[in-house]
Amino acid sequence: MDTRDQHGRTSTGRHSAPPARTRLLVAGGALAALGLTAGLATPLNPAPQQARAGDDGKKTLTVAVAQSVDSLSPFLAQRLLSTSIHRLTYEYLTNYDPKDNHTVPGFATKWEPSADKLTWTYTIRSDSKWSDGKKATAEDAAWTFNKIMSKEGTATANSNFVTNFKKVTAPSPTRLVIELKKPQSTMAALDVPIVPKHVWEKVDDLSEFNNDKDFPVVGNGPFVLSDFKVDQFVKLKANKDFWRGAPKFDELVFKTYKDQDAAVAALKKGEVSFVAGQPALTPAQANGLKGESDVKVNNGPGRRFFAIATNPGARTLDGKKFGDGHPALLDKRVRQALFLSVDRKTIVDKVFQGNAVEGAGYIPPRFSDYAWQPSRKQRLAYDPKRAAALLDEAGYKKNSDGKRVGKDGKALDFRILCHATDPNDKAVGKYLKEWWGDLGIGLKVNCLDDVSVPWYAGEYDLAFDGWSVNPDPDFVLGIHTCAALPEKAKESAATDNFICDKKFDELYDKQLAEYDPAKRAAIVKQMQSWLYDSGYMNVMAYPNAVEAYRTDQIKSITTMPEAAGNIYGQDGYWSWWSATPASGSGGSDGGGSTGVIIGIAVAAAVVVGGGALIALRRRSTAEDRE
Amino acid sequence: MTAADNNPAAILAAEAEAGAPGGPAGPVGPRGRGPRARNTTAYLTYVAGKLGGALVSMFAVLVTSFFLFRLIPGDPVKQMTGGRRVSSEQLAAMRAEFGLDDPVWKQFTDYCGNVLTGDFGTSYQFHTPVLDKITDALGPTLWLTGAAYVLYTVIGIWLGTRAAWRNGGLGDRFHTGLALTLYSVPSFWLGLLLIITFSVGAGPLPGLFPTGGMESGDESGVAYVVDVAHHMVLPVLTLVAVGYAQTLLVMRSSLLDEMGSDYLTTARAKGLRDDLVRRRHAVPNALLPTVTLMFVNLGTVVAGAILVETVFSWPGLGSLFYQALSVPDLPLVQGLFFVFATAVILMNTVADVVYPLLDPRVGR
């Protein structure tokens, strides 16, 4: 007998009356709220293309970003979002032209080396002032560099720029002098934010000061940092006194969206003006936005390369070997065979769905001064037959099972480290298994959330690798020098994948000491040629910067390079400084007032419903008591 | 972690194993007013035992959190500098600053001493005291998961009661089926679906709620509170949808166990309304296993809800923990691990201490 038979519902209705009343009241309240919100939603939640100006007529540009701010202190910040904010709020000595990346004046109007190449003198502009009204001088720059050189925990962010500095002085308000230990060609590419001495010298401990409490933050860039909430937003106000001219948007907001799909939804709705990829929108997201009215997908040449790195045998600075890289990869012919059996065109067409350029040289083609292409004779194009011949020559012949076997009788099986969070790694991994399988080589794709552990330990054979390249290539070349190797086994270090070669090091030192741009570029190209031939770095593709913005909020914006390039994460402030609001647009619509009214309606419905429920529960009669 | 991460069946099994009353409870009166006949000394001994166990667990967490994360190879200082070239003098200065040049035993004793004073060290990636990062993210998490917790507990109990009381009926089958379906849905997928439907708008339905974040950033005072409430609607709805099934099922099964009891027949024989029999007699006794579940879930509220916080860009502890692990930011991971574990231990201890007051058979 089930409980319903036991305790059948009575027909008196008495027991059910209170619940029915309650339900009616709650349902009524909910319906009223929904009706109110639905009624309000349409007029107060206009279509995105009619984005409203704020009550004060302020024009706001909202950028959806995925990263968290690590620090707002220029001495500590390392992440792209944080350093991009510093580019907008502080001047650097120099900047890069948006057309072709050549160095242009920033805080300095002129810079020249001494005859012995060891002293650089910068002429500091006299028309830049801090947002608190004080004049910005060479003294500020000298103080900034000296702080980075100190041992006060200020080496976190920009130490690589000053390790070769001997002394920095400011003989006058418009003259900055930097003395070097040895020649350094990157002196026109010191990407260091200059901070106001009169503000920062009051900070007790620079290693723990995040510059995120007192707003507005004093700066001299095109924008002034005006507000910040952890993992929510960073707000910047236009600096009307900026020496190059005020930005056209009144406010720039970097709003955190941890999920890229949610960010794309926010763009469709008009809550944000721009979505930055991480590092690019996926083909599916980009295709989904292409059909949207008032949305433009910017698909320009990127600054990254996507490569396969081989483990050449991990070792410490003093030559102590560690890790378990496959010994077969110490043979250049094996590395080149792997190179020859990767079809880059298929990777660009199928994995990146056309949103990338086929890889070749180490530096992406958008950096035209330094980009290098192999000659036809040198090119290691897709050629499985040649790859098979090279493997035969190296002593790895196919057995009856079709597997390549070494002289020791062991089958040729490799492991490749893959980033579990990167769908491109996984997709390319499948192709590699197929291509290398045809050659008789086994491959295990080892996808991990954190690849750094086996990477630092040298416990891998191959790895998916990729870097963002700066206009000055010094950093991405330096990570392949012997000096970048770890001091102790398994320690993290500057090295990318344990490459250490005398010839490459010589070329590196030579380019660093070469102050003639054309001659330096020639040396950099030689380095890339060596890297290409070595088979240590197989650059498969240069992924495009795929990002999107609303044309009903942003009328025009500068990409970098200007002809075709990226908007977010530029080497300069050009995109946000140049962005022009669409006519009649107030920028992105946060849905503020709508939200408030709907919120009030929902809250009121909950309060009314809850109150009614409590009132009903309290109306207990004598009959209710035992 | 959400309440939905716990398996109801497993919880019931654990309760049964632990001797908690998953089965029919004897009548404890209309409202459990505590063990009047209980020997106070015995109860205090029982409580002291539980508190002692909690302290031992806490120390185990302290030891684990310190040594477990030190197994990760790599040099924290070099991670802090992002692999840049740094002079050896500067590296040494940074190691000294973070106490990384001390022997491990000294680092451990310092760590224990510091934790007792609430000092979990400084985050490597945010250059901020860990405690500040945790307290910054704790508020948003408590708002989000706390509101969801209250709602899914109330809804779960209410619907579970209704389902059991009309066992086998259309309402029972519908609610149980719907709850189990939602329980099986991945929370991030449901969240995205809600964003597409209720934020962006679908068909004639306009976008009613924000796509993410906790606030618009322009409000203050009452408007700020309302703005936050407005941003909370969809993430809370997601958490409630995937979370209420657990409470519903536990409540339903424990009430079904009660429904054949003699004391309910007695209550009906006295002429009480069916509604009153349910509310005043059956439900209080059936609530006991649900109370245990409530405390277990309350312990996990602090840990936030990583997936939902990510989808809705909610600045809580869940997403902070994810960020801490991805570096790995050792002091932050340690601090969060300690806080999460402490919350669970604390809530389980509270459950252990409170339970004898609700059910006199426990702790004898």
PDB file of C-alpha atoms in Angstrom, chain A residues 2-4 6-7 9 14-15 18-19 23 37-38 41-42 45 68-71 76 78-79 148-151 153 155-160 163 205 207-208 210 227 229-233 235 255-259 261-262 265-266 268-269 271 421 450 452-453 456 474-475 478 486-487 490-494 508 590-596 598-600 602 617 620 623-626, chain B residues 30 72-76 78-91 93-95 97 122 125-129 133 136 158 162 164-169 192 195 199-200 206-219 223-224 226-227 230-231 233 256 259-260 268 270 272-276 278-281 309-311 313 315 319 322-323 325-328:
ATOM      1  CA  ASP A   2       1.560   3.234  -0.908  1.00  0.00           C
ATOM      2  CA  THR A   3       1.451   6.305   1.184  1.00  0.00           C
ATOM      3  CA  ARG A   4      -1.145   7.957  -0.967  1.00  0.00           C
ATOM      4  CA  GLN A   6      -2.722   5.537   3.517  1.00  0.00           C
ATOM      5  CA  HIS A   7      -2.978   9.274   3.683  1.00  0.00           C
ATOM      6  CA  ARG A   9      -5.842  13.709   0.089  1.00  0.00           C
ATOM      7  CA  ARG A  14      -8.537  22.972   4.502  1.00  0.00           C
ATOM      8  CA  HIS A  15      -5.116  21.439   4.580  1.00  0.00           C
ATOM      9  CA  PRO A  18      -2.561  27.608   2.955  1.00  0.00           C
ATOM     10  CA  PRO A  19      -0.126  26.036   0.513  1.00  0.00           C
ATOM     11  CA  ARG A  23       1.835  29.240  -4.048  1.00  0.00           C
ATOM     12  CA  THR A  37      11.139  43.070 -16.104  1.00  0.00           C
ATOM     13  CA  ALA A  38       9.858  42.003 -19.495  1.00  0.00           C
ATOM     14  CA  ALA A  41      13.506  45.138 -20.771  1.00  0.00           C
ATOM     15  CA  THR A  42      12.535  46.229 -24.201  1.00  0.00           C
ATOM     16  CA  ASN A  45      17.568  47.402 -22.968  1.00  0.00           C
ATOM     17  CA  SER A  68      44.046  38.837 -14.410  1.00  0.00           C
ATOM     18  CA  VAL A  69      46.211  41.782 -13.484  1.00  0.00           C
ATOM     19  CA  ASP A  70      49.267  40.433 -11.689  1.00  0.00           C
ATOM     20  CA  SER A  71      50.318  43.878 -10.484  1.00  0.00           C
ATOM     21  CA  LEU A  76      56.455  43.959 -10.785  1.00  0.00           C
ATOM     22  CA  GLN A  78      54.769  40.819 -16.215  1.00  0.00           C
ATOM     23  CA  ARG A  79      51.472  39.860 -17.806  1.00  0.00           C
ATOM     24  CA  ILE A 148      65.310  48.385 -11.280  1.00  0.00           C
ATOM     25  CA  MET A 149      69.071  47.897 -10.869  1.00  0.00           C
ATOM     26  CA  SER A 150      68.793  47.875  -7.065  1.00  0.00           C
ATOM     27  CA  LYS A 151      68.311  44.837  -4.820  1.00  0.00           C
ATOM     28  CA  GLY A 153      62.907  43.255  -5.043  1.00  0.00           C
ATOM     29  CA  ALA A 155      64.023  43.033 -10.532  1.00  0.00           C
ATOM     30  CA  THR A 156      60.853  41.088 -11.211  1.00  0.00           C
ATOM     31  CA  ALA A 157      59.595  42.797 -14.330  1.00  0.00           C
ATOM     32  CA  ASN A 158      62.288  44.566 -16.324  1.00  0.00           C
ATOM     33  CA  SER A 159      65.624  43.320 -15.039  1.00  0.00           C
ATOM     34  CA  ASN A 160      66.630  41.939 -18.446  1.00  0.00           C
ATOM     35  CA  THR A 163      71.685  43.680 -16.398  1.00  0.00           C
ATOM     36  CA  ASP A 205      58.743  48.587  -0.021  1.00  0.00           C
ATOM     37  CA  SER A 207      58.619  44.686  -3.840  1.00  0.00           C
ATOM     38  CA  GLU A 208      55.176  44.644  -2.196  1.00  0.00           C
ATOM     39  CA  ASN A 210      51.112  47.069  -6.289  1.00  0.00           C
ATOM     40  CA  ASP A 227      39.942  52.637 -10.865  1.00  0.00           C
ATOM     41  CA  LYS A 229      38.820  45.999  -8.876  1.00  0.00           C
ATOM     42  CA  VAL A 230      40.577  42.648  -8.755  1.00  0.00           C
ATOM     43  CA  ASP A 231      39.395  40.311 -11.505  1.00  0.00           C
ATOM     44  CA  GLN A 232      36.567  42.671 -12.418  1.00  0.00           C
ATOM     45  CA  PHE A 233      37.795  45.734 -14.248  1.00  0.00           C
ATOM     46  CA  LYS A 235      39.354  51.788 -15.686  1.00  0.00           C
ATOM     47  CA  LYS A 255      36.633  44.127 -18.192  1.00  0.00           C
ATOM     48  CA  THR A 256      37.487  40.612 -17.065  1.00  0.00           C
ATOM     49  CA  TYR A 257      35.818  37.708 -18.829  1.00  0.00           C
ATOM     50  CA  LYS A 258      37.335  34.432 -17.753  1.00  0.00           C
ATOM     51  CA  ASP A 259      35.389  32.543 -20.387  1.00  0.00           C
ATOM     52  CA  ASP A 261      32.447  32.321 -25.097  1.00  0.00           C
ATOM     53  CA  ALA A 262      30.919  34.594 -22.479  1.00  0.00           C
ATOM     54  CA  ALA A 265      28.264  36.845 -26.005  1.00  0.00           C
ATOM     55  CA  ALA A 266      28.997  40.178 -24.321  1.00  0.00           C
ATOM     56  CA  LYS A 268      27.101  40.376 -29.439  1.00  0.00           C
ATOM     57  CA  LYS A 269      24.986  42.040 -26.795  1.00  0.00           C
ATOM     58  CA  GLU A 271      28.146  45.090 -23.295  1.00  0.00           C
ATOM     59  CA  THR A 421      44.561  23.866 -22.540  1.00  0.00           C
ATOM     60  CA  ASP A 450      51.353  22.375 -16.577  1.00  0.00           C
ATOM     61  CA  SER A 452      56.756  23.312 -17.099  1.00  0.00           C
ATOM     62  CA  VAL A 453      57.534  20.441 -14.711  1.00  0.00           C
ATOM     63  CA  TYR A 456      62.428  22.165 -16.781  1.00  0.00           C
ATOM     64  CA  ASP A 474      66.861  40.183 -28.641  1.00  0.00           C
ATOM     65  CA  PHE A 475      64.729  38.373 -26.042  1.00  0.00           C
ATOM     66  CA  GLY A 478      68.587  35.152 -26.036  1.00  0.00           C
ATOM     67  CA  PRO A 486      69.911  26.619 -15.668  1.00  0.00           C
ATOM     68  CA  GLU A 487      72.561  26.793 -12.962  1.00  0.00           C
ATOM     69  CA  LYS A 490      65.689  20.866 -13.202  1.00  0.00           C
ATOM     70  CA  GLU A 491      65.719  24.508 -12.114  1.00  0.00           C
ATOM     71  CA  SER A 492      63.602  26.968 -14.065  1.00  0.00           C
ATOM     72  CA  ALA A 493      65.746  29.187 -16.248  1.00  0.00           C
ATOM     73  CA  ALA A 494      65.617  31.571 -19.166  1.00  0.00           C
ATOM     74  CA  TYR A 508      74.091  36.507 -30.615  1.00  0.00           C
ATOM     75  CA  GLY A 590      26.643  47.965 -19.439  1.00  0.00           C
ATOM     76  CA  GLY A 591      22.878  47.858 -19.053  1.00  0.00           C
ATOM     77  CA  GLY A 592      23.262  49.772 -15.832  1.00  0.00           C
ATOM     78  CA  SER A 593      19.866  51.395 -15.360  1.00  0.00           C
ATOM     79  CA  THR A 594      18.047  48.455 -16.858  1.00  0.00           C
ATOM     80  CA  GLY A 595      19.860  46.208 -14.502  1.00  0.00           C
ATOM     81  CA  VAL A 596      19.083  48.349 -11.520  1.00  0.00           C
ATOM     82  CA  ILE A 598      15.172  44.761 -13.035  1.00  0.00           C
ATOM     83  CA  GLY A 599      17.186  44.055  -9.934  1.00  0.00           C
ATOM     84  CA  ILE A 600      14.833  46.156  -7.844  1.00  0.00           C
ATOM     85  CA  VAL A 602      13.253  40.951  -8.681  1.00  0.00           C
ATOM     86  CA  ARG A 617       3.139  30.576   8.313  1.00  0.00           C
ATOM     87  CA  SER A 620      -1.455  29.352  12.952  1.00  0.00           C
ATOM     88  CA  GLU A 623      -6.365  23.856  15.582  1.00  0.00           C
ATOM     89  CA  ASP A 624      -2.758  23.838  14.447  1.00  0.00           C
ATOM     90  CA  ARG A 625      -1.618  23.137  17.986  1.00  0.00           C
ATOM     91  CA  GLU A 626      -1.691  19.725  19.478  1.00  0.00           C
TER      92      GLU A 626
ATOM     93  CA  PRO B  30       7.693  18.285  17.571  1.00  0.00           C
ATOM     94  CA  ILE B  72      56.832  20.609  -7.433  1.00  0.00           C
ATOM     95  CA  PRO B  73      60.229  21.211  -9.035  1.00  0.00           C
ATOM     96  CA  GLY B  74      61.465  24.608 -10.121  1.00  0.00           C
ATOM     97  CA  ASP B  75      62.833  27.746  -8.573  1.00  0.00           C
ATOM     98  CA  PRO B  76      60.045  30.063  -7.376  1.00  0.00           C
ATOM     99  CA  LYS B  78      62.991  32.358 -11.372  1.00  0.00           C
ATOM    100  CA  GLN B  79      59.300  31.765 -11.925  1.00  0.00           C
ATOM    101  CA  MET B  80      58.648  35.191 -10.445  1.00  0.00           C
ATOM    102  CA  THR B  81      61.029  36.821 -12.864  1.00  0.00           C
ATOM    103  CA  GLY B  82      59.514  34.994 -15.831  1.00  0.00           C
ATOM    104  CA  GLY B  83      62.829  33.488 -16.916  1.00  0.00           C
ATOM    105  CA  ARG B  84      64.335  36.942 -17.551  1.00  0.00           C
ATOM    106  CA  ARG B  85      68.015  37.562 -17.132  1.00  0.00           C
ATOM    107  CA  VAL B  86      68.523  38.739 -13.565  1.00  0.00           C
ATOM    108  CA  SER B  87      71.817  39.357 -11.820  1.00  0.00           C
ATOM    109  CA  SER B  88      72.775  36.697  -9.268  1.00  0.00           C
ATOM    110  CA  GLU B  89      72.865  39.368  -6.523  1.00  0.00           C
ATOM    111  CA  GLN B  90      69.264  40.314  -7.234  1.00  0.00           C
ATOM    112  CA  LEU B  91      68.196  36.649  -7.295  1.00  0.00           C
ATOM    113  CA  ALA B  93      68.168  39.139  -2.478  1.00  0.00           C
ATOM    114  CA  MET B  94      64.781  37.854  -3.635  1.00  0.00           C
ATOM    115  CA  ARG B  95      65.412  34.375  -2.222  1.00  0.00           C
ATOM    116  CA  GLU B  97      63.207  38.073   1.048  1.00  0.00           C
ATOM    117  CA  THR B 122      53.111  36.669  -0.170  1.00  0.00           C
ATOM    118  CA  GLN B 125      52.323  36.260  -8.996  1.00  0.00           C
ATOM    119  CA  PHE B 126      50.292  39.022  -7.344  1.00  0.00           C
ATOM    120  CA  HIS B 127      52.991  40.341  -4.950  1.00  0.00           C
ATOM    121  CA  THR B 128      50.256  40.669  -2.334  1.00  0.00           C
ATOM    122  CA  PRO B 129      49.839  38.991   1.075  1.00  0.00           C
ATOM    123  CA  LYS B 133      43.952  37.856  -1.793  1.00  0.00           C
ATOM    124  CA  ASP B 136      39.274  39.860  -1.313  1.00  0.00           C
ATOM    125  CA  TRP B 158      10.601  21.640   0.091  1.00  0.00           C
ATOM    126  CA  ARG B 162       6.430  17.204  -1.488  1.00  0.00           C
ATOM    127  CA  ALA B 164       7.949  11.929  -0.800  1.00  0.00           C
ATOM    128  CA  TRP B 165       4.533  12.858   0.576  1.00  0.00           C
ATOM    129  CA  ARG B 166       2.975  12.235  -2.842  1.00  0.00           C
ATOM    130  CA  ASN B 167       5.285   9.314  -3.552  1.00  0.00           C
ATOM    131  CA  GLY B 168       4.802   7.819  -7.011  1.00  0.00           C
ATOM    132  CA  GLY B 169       2.576  10.652  -8.177  1.00  0.00           C
ATOM    133  CA  LEU B 192      26.655  29.314 -21.092  1.00  0.00           C
ATOM    134  CA  ILE B 195      24.004  33.513 -20.856  1.00  0.00           C
ATOM    135  CA  SER B 199      21.883  37.706 -21.276  1.00  0.00           C
ATOM    136  CA  VAL B 200      22.170  38.064 -25.020  1.00  0.00           C
ATOM    137  CA  PRO B 206      15.447  40.373 -24.745  1.00  0.00           C
ATOM    138  CA  GLY B 207      18.703  40.164 -22.824  1.00  0.00           C
ATOM    139  CA  LEU B 208      17.738  40.636 -19.190  1.00  0.00           C
ATOM    140  CA  PHE B 209      20.931  39.972 -17.257  1.00  0.00           C
ATOM    141  CA  PRO B 210      24.635  40.827 -17.560  1.00  0.00           C
ATOM    142  CA  THR B 211      26.908  38.370 -19.359  1.00  0.00           C
ATOM    143  CA  GLY B 212      29.434  38.259 -16.572  1.00  0.00           C
ATOM    144  CA  GLY B 213      31.202  39.936 -13.710  1.00  0.00           C
ATOM    145  CA  MET B 214      29.958  40.942 -10.306  1.00  0.00           C
ATOM    146  CA  GLU B 215      29.158  44.591 -10.860  1.00  0.00           C
ATOM    147  CA  SER B 216      28.873  47.264 -13.520  1.00  0.00           C
ATOM    148  CA  GLY B 217      31.447  49.385 -11.742  1.00  0.00           C
ATOM    149  CA  ASP B 218      29.456  52.619 -11.758  1.00  0.00           C
ATOM    150  CA  GLU B 219      27.098  52.105  -8.815  1.00  0.00           C
ATOM    151  CA  ALA B 223      22.197  50.831  -6.322  1.00  0.00           C
ATOM    152  CA  TYR B 224      25.427  48.875  -5.896  1.00  0.00           C
ATOM    153  CA  VAL B 226      20.956  45.879  -6.432  1.00  0.00           C
ATOM    154  CA  ASP B 227      23.541  45.829  -9.222  1.00  0.00           C
ATOM    155  CA  HIS B 230      21.341  41.579 -10.701  1.00  0.00           C
ATOM    156  CA  HIS B 231      24.710  40.109 -11.666  1.00  0.00           C
ATOM    157  CA  VAL B 233      20.906  35.951 -10.773  1.00  0.00           C
ATOM    158  CA  LEU B 256       9.770   7.987   2.839  1.00  0.00           C
ATOM    159  CA  MET B 259       6.072   7.751   6.511  1.00  0.00           C
ATOM    160  CA  GLY B 260       5.114   4.292   7.797  1.00  0.00           C
ATOM    161  CA  ARG B 268      -3.544  11.440  12.385  1.00  0.00           C
ATOM    162  CA  LYS B 270      -5.720  12.695  16.973  1.00  0.00           C
ATOM    163  CA  LEU B 272      -4.563  16.549  12.907  1.00  0.00           C
ATOM    164  CA  ARG B 273      -4.598  17.826   9.354  1.00  0.00           C
ATOM    165  CA  ASP B 274      -2.424  15.980   6.888  1.00  0.00           C
ATOM    166  CA  ASP B 275      -0.455  19.170   6.302  1.00  0.00           C
ATOM    167  CA  LEU B 276       0.297  19.481  10.004  1.00  0.00           C
ATOM    168  CA  ARG B 278       3.785  16.359   7.624  1.00  0.00           C
ATOM    169  CA  ARG B 279       5.180  19.682   8.821  1.00  0.00           C
ATOM    170  CA  ARG B 280       5.163  19.154  12.577  1.00  0.00           C
ATOM    171  CA  HIS B 281       5.859  15.463  12.898  1.00  0.00           C
ATOM    172  CA  GLU B 309      32.848  31.367 -11.343  1.00  0.00           C
ATOM    173  CA  THR B 310      34.834  31.009 -14.569  1.00  0.00           C
ATOM    174  CA  VAL B 311      31.865  31.051 -16.934  1.00  0.00           C
ATOM    175  CA  SER B 313      33.722  35.755 -14.535  1.00  0.00           C
ATOM    176  CA  PRO B 315      35.911  37.074  -8.829  1.00  0.00           C
ATOM    177  CA  SER B 319      38.819  31.114  -9.893  1.00  0.00           C
ATOM    178  CA  TYR B 322      42.621  27.917 -10.489  1.00  0.00           C
ATOM    179  CA  GLN B 323      44.957  30.863 -11.095  1.00  0.00           C
ATOM    180  CA  LEU B 325      47.504  26.301  -9.463  1.00  0.00           C
ATOM    181  CA  SER B 326      48.273  27.342 -13.017  1.00  0.00           C
ATOM    182  CA  VAL B 327      51.510  29.173 -12.085  1.00  0.00           C
ATOM    183  CA  PRO B 328      51.969  27.395  -9.533  1.00  0.00           C
TER     184      PRO B 328
END
